């Protein structure tokens, strides 16, 4: 299994995530992906934004603030040697 590291921004509602993804796409950012929020992070039917580079967080924060909303929580997901670890990075938001 391939090692992998990525970040997931969780929002208050799936509508915020969909709206932000739409805006990011229209601005030409292809580095963000709309995904179903993993059950370990938030119960229920929700969407989140996935991205591979922590430097993209500033773009995401800027665009969410324009919508007068916030990122509810931020996580780093890392898969190494078949083991998945989840780190809460809320201190960055």
PDB file of C-alpha atoms in Angstrom:
ATOM      1  CA  UNK A   1       0.000   0.000   0.000  1.00  0.00           C
ATOM      2  CA  UNK A   2       1.234   3.476  -0.926  1.00  0.00           C
ATOM      3  CA  UNK A   3       2.108   5.965   1.808  1.00  0.00           C
ATOM      4  CA  UNK A   4      -0.108   9.019   1.672  1.00  0.00           C
ATOM      5  CA  UNK A   5      -0.666  12.279   3.545  1.00  0.00           C
ATOM      6  CA  UNK A   6      -3.524  14.719   3.065  1.00  0.00           C
ATOM      7  CA  UNK A   7      -5.698  17.218   4.905  1.00  0.00           C
ATOM      8  CA  UNK A   8      -9.449  17.397   5.408  1.00  0.00           C
ATOM      9  CA  UNK A   9     -11.369  20.565   6.240  1.00  0.00           C
ATOM     10  CA  UNK A  10     -14.760  19.864   7.818  1.00  0.00           C
ATOM     11  CA  UNK A  11     -17.580  22.422   7.684  1.00  0.00           C
ATOM     12  CA  UNK A  12     -20.742  23.050   9.714  1.00  0.00           C
ATOM     13  CA  UNK A  13     -22.935  21.755   6.903  1.00  0.00           C
ATOM     14  CA  UNK A  14     -22.520  19.921   3.635  1.00  0.00           C
ATOM     15  CA  UNK A  15     -23.967  22.948   1.826  1.00  0.00           C
ATOM     16  CA  UNK A  16     -21.006  25.095   2.918  1.00  0.00           C
ATOM     17  CA  UNK A  17     -18.555  22.487   1.655  1.00  0.00           C
ATOM     18  CA  UNK A  18     -20.343  22.242  -1.703  1.00  0.00           C
ATOM     19  CA  UNK A  19     -20.517  26.023  -2.066  1.00  0.00           C
ATOM     20  CA  UNK A  20     -16.843  26.517  -1.200  1.00  0.00           C
ATOM     21  CA  UNK A  21     -15.758  23.767  -3.603  1.00  0.00           C
ATOM     22  CA  UNK A  22     -17.812  25.422  -6.366  1.00  0.00           C
ATOM     23  CA  UNK A  23     -16.130  28.789  -5.699  1.00  0.00           C
ATOM     24  CA  UNK A  24     -12.648  27.255  -5.599  1.00  0.00           C
ATOM     25  CA  UNK A  25     -13.226  25.479  -8.915  1.00  0.00           C
ATOM     26  CA  UNK A  26     -14.444  28.705 -10.524  1.00  0.00           C
ATOM     27  CA  UNK A  27     -11.305  30.469  -9.281  1.00  0.00           C
ATOM     28  CA  UNK A  28      -9.217  27.803 -11.055  1.00  0.00           C
ATOM     29  CA  UNK A  29      -8.048  25.844  -8.015  1.00  0.00           C
ATOM     30  CA  UNK A  30      -7.900  22.173  -8.949  1.00  0.00           C
ATOM     31  CA  UNK A  31      -6.012  21.186  -5.787  1.00  0.00           C
ATOM     32  CA  UNK A  32      -9.193  20.865  -3.704  1.00  0.00           C
ATOM     33  CA  UNK A  33     -11.540  17.887  -3.792  1.00  0.00           C
ATOM     34  CA  UNK A  34     -15.057  17.510  -2.388  1.00  0.00           C
ATOM     35  CA  UNK A  35     -15.300  14.238  -0.450  1.00  0.00           C
ATOM     36  CA  UNK A  36     -17.723  12.517   1.902  1.00  0.00           C
ATOM     37  CA  UNK A  37     -16.605  13.258   5.444  1.00  0.00           C
ATOM     38  CA  UNK A  38     -15.116  10.097   6.972  1.00  0.00           C
ATOM     39  CA  UNK A  39     -17.268   8.674   9.801  1.00  0.00           C
ATOM     40  CA  UNK A  40     -14.314   8.920  12.207  1.00  0.00           C
ATOM     41  CA  UNK A  41     -14.371  12.701  11.844  1.00  0.00           C
ATOM     42  CA  UNK A  42     -18.065  13.584  11.857  1.00  0.00           C
ATOM     43  CA  UNK A  43     -21.198  11.498  12.099  1.00  0.00           C
ATOM     44  CA  UNK A  44     -23.941  11.907   9.556  1.00  0.00           C
ATOM     45  CA  UNK A  45     -24.121  12.662   5.878  1.00  0.00           C
ATOM     46  CA  UNK A  46     -21.637  15.446   5.299  1.00  0.00           C
ATOM     47  CA  UNK A  47     -19.025  16.651   2.813  1.00  0.00           C
ATOM     48  CA  UNK A  48     -15.561  18.027   3.413  1.00  0.00           C
ATOM     49  CA  UNK A  49     -12.749  19.509   1.361  1.00  0.00           C
ATOM     50  CA  UNK A  50      -9.609  17.409   0.858  1.00  0.00           C
ATOM     51  CA  UNK A  51      -6.222  18.837  -0.130  1.00  0.00           C
ATOM     52  CA  UNK A  52      -2.652  17.528  -0.215  1.00  0.00           C
ATOM     53  CA  UNK A  53      -0.544  20.557   0.765  1.00  0.00           C
ATOM     54  CA  UNK A  54      -0.981  22.435   4.071  1.00  0.00           C
ATOM     55  CA  UNK A  55      -0.022  25.658   2.258  1.00  0.00           C
ATOM     56  CA  UNK A  56      -3.426  25.549   0.524  1.00  0.00           C
ATOM     57  CA  UNK A  57      -5.084  26.108   3.892  1.00  0.00           C
ATOM     58  CA  UNK A  58      -4.640  29.888   3.544  1.00  0.00           C
ATOM     59  CA  UNK A  59      -6.588  29.880   0.263  1.00  0.00           C
ATOM     60  CA  UNK A  60      -9.357  27.861   1.887  1.00  0.00           C
ATOM     61  CA  UNK A  61      -9.511  30.132   4.939  1.00  0.00           C
ATOM     62  CA  UNK A  62      -9.654  33.243   2.749  1.00  0.00           C
ATOM     63  CA  UNK A  63     -12.524  31.921   0.624  1.00  0.00           C
ATOM     64  CA  UNK A  64     -14.530  30.638   3.599  1.00  0.00           C
ATOM     65  CA  UNK A  65     -14.227  34.004   5.353  1.00  0.00           C
ATOM     66  CA  UNK A  66     -15.682  35.685   2.243  1.00  0.00           C
ATOM     67  CA  UNK A  67     -18.779  33.528   2.810  1.00  0.00           C
ATOM     68  CA  UNK A  68     -18.915  34.567   6.479  1.00  0.00           C
ATOM     69  CA  UNK A  69     -18.353  31.003   7.630  1.00  0.00           C
ATOM     70  CA  UNK A  70     -15.498  29.079   9.169  1.00  0.00           C
ATOM     71  CA  UNK A  71     -13.807  25.742   8.862  1.00  0.00           C
ATOM     72  CA  UNK A  72     -15.289  23.725  11.724  1.00  0.00           C
ATOM     73  CA  UNK A  73     -12.292  21.410  12.084  1.00  0.00           C
ATOM     74  CA  UNK A  74      -9.111  20.426  10.284  1.00  0.00           C
ATOM     75  CA  UNK A  75      -7.404  17.041  10.194  1.00  0.00           C
ATOM     76  CA  UNK A  76      -4.250  15.515   8.806  1.00  0.00           C
ATOM     77  CA  UNK A  77      -4.688  11.952   7.590  1.00  0.00           C
ATOM     78  CA  UNK A  78      -1.557   9.903   7.119  1.00  0.00           C
ATOM     79  CA  UNK A  79      -1.272   6.356   5.834  1.00  0.00           C
ATOM     80  CA  UNK A  80       2.052   4.669   6.450  1.00  0.00           C
ATOM     81  CA  UNK A  81       2.770   0.968   6.087  1.00  0.00           C
ATOM     82  CA  UNK A  82      -0.960   0.271   5.891  1.00  0.00           C
ATOM     83  CA  UNK A  83      -1.705   2.120   9.144  1.00  0.00           C
ATOM     84  CA  UNK A  84      -3.938   5.202   9.165  1.00  0.00           C
ATOM     85  CA  UNK A  85      -3.414   8.003  11.680  1.00  0.00           C
ATOM     86  CA  UNK A  86      -5.641  11.045  12.154  1.00  0.00           C
ATOM     87  CA  UNK A  87      -4.339  14.242  13.756  1.00  0.00           C
ATOM     88  CA  UNK A  88      -6.539  17.149  14.735  1.00  0.00           C
ATOM     89  CA  UNK A  89      -5.061  20.435  13.507  1.00  0.00           C
ATOM     90  CA  UNK A  90      -7.699  22.847  14.785  1.00  0.00           C
ATOM     91  CA  UNK A  91      -4.979  25.076  16.208  1.00  0.00           C
ATOM     92  CA  UNK A  92      -4.207  26.096  12.606  1.00  0.00           C
ATOM     93  CA  UNK A  93      -7.691  27.445  11.921  1.00  0.00           C
TER      94      UNK A  93
END
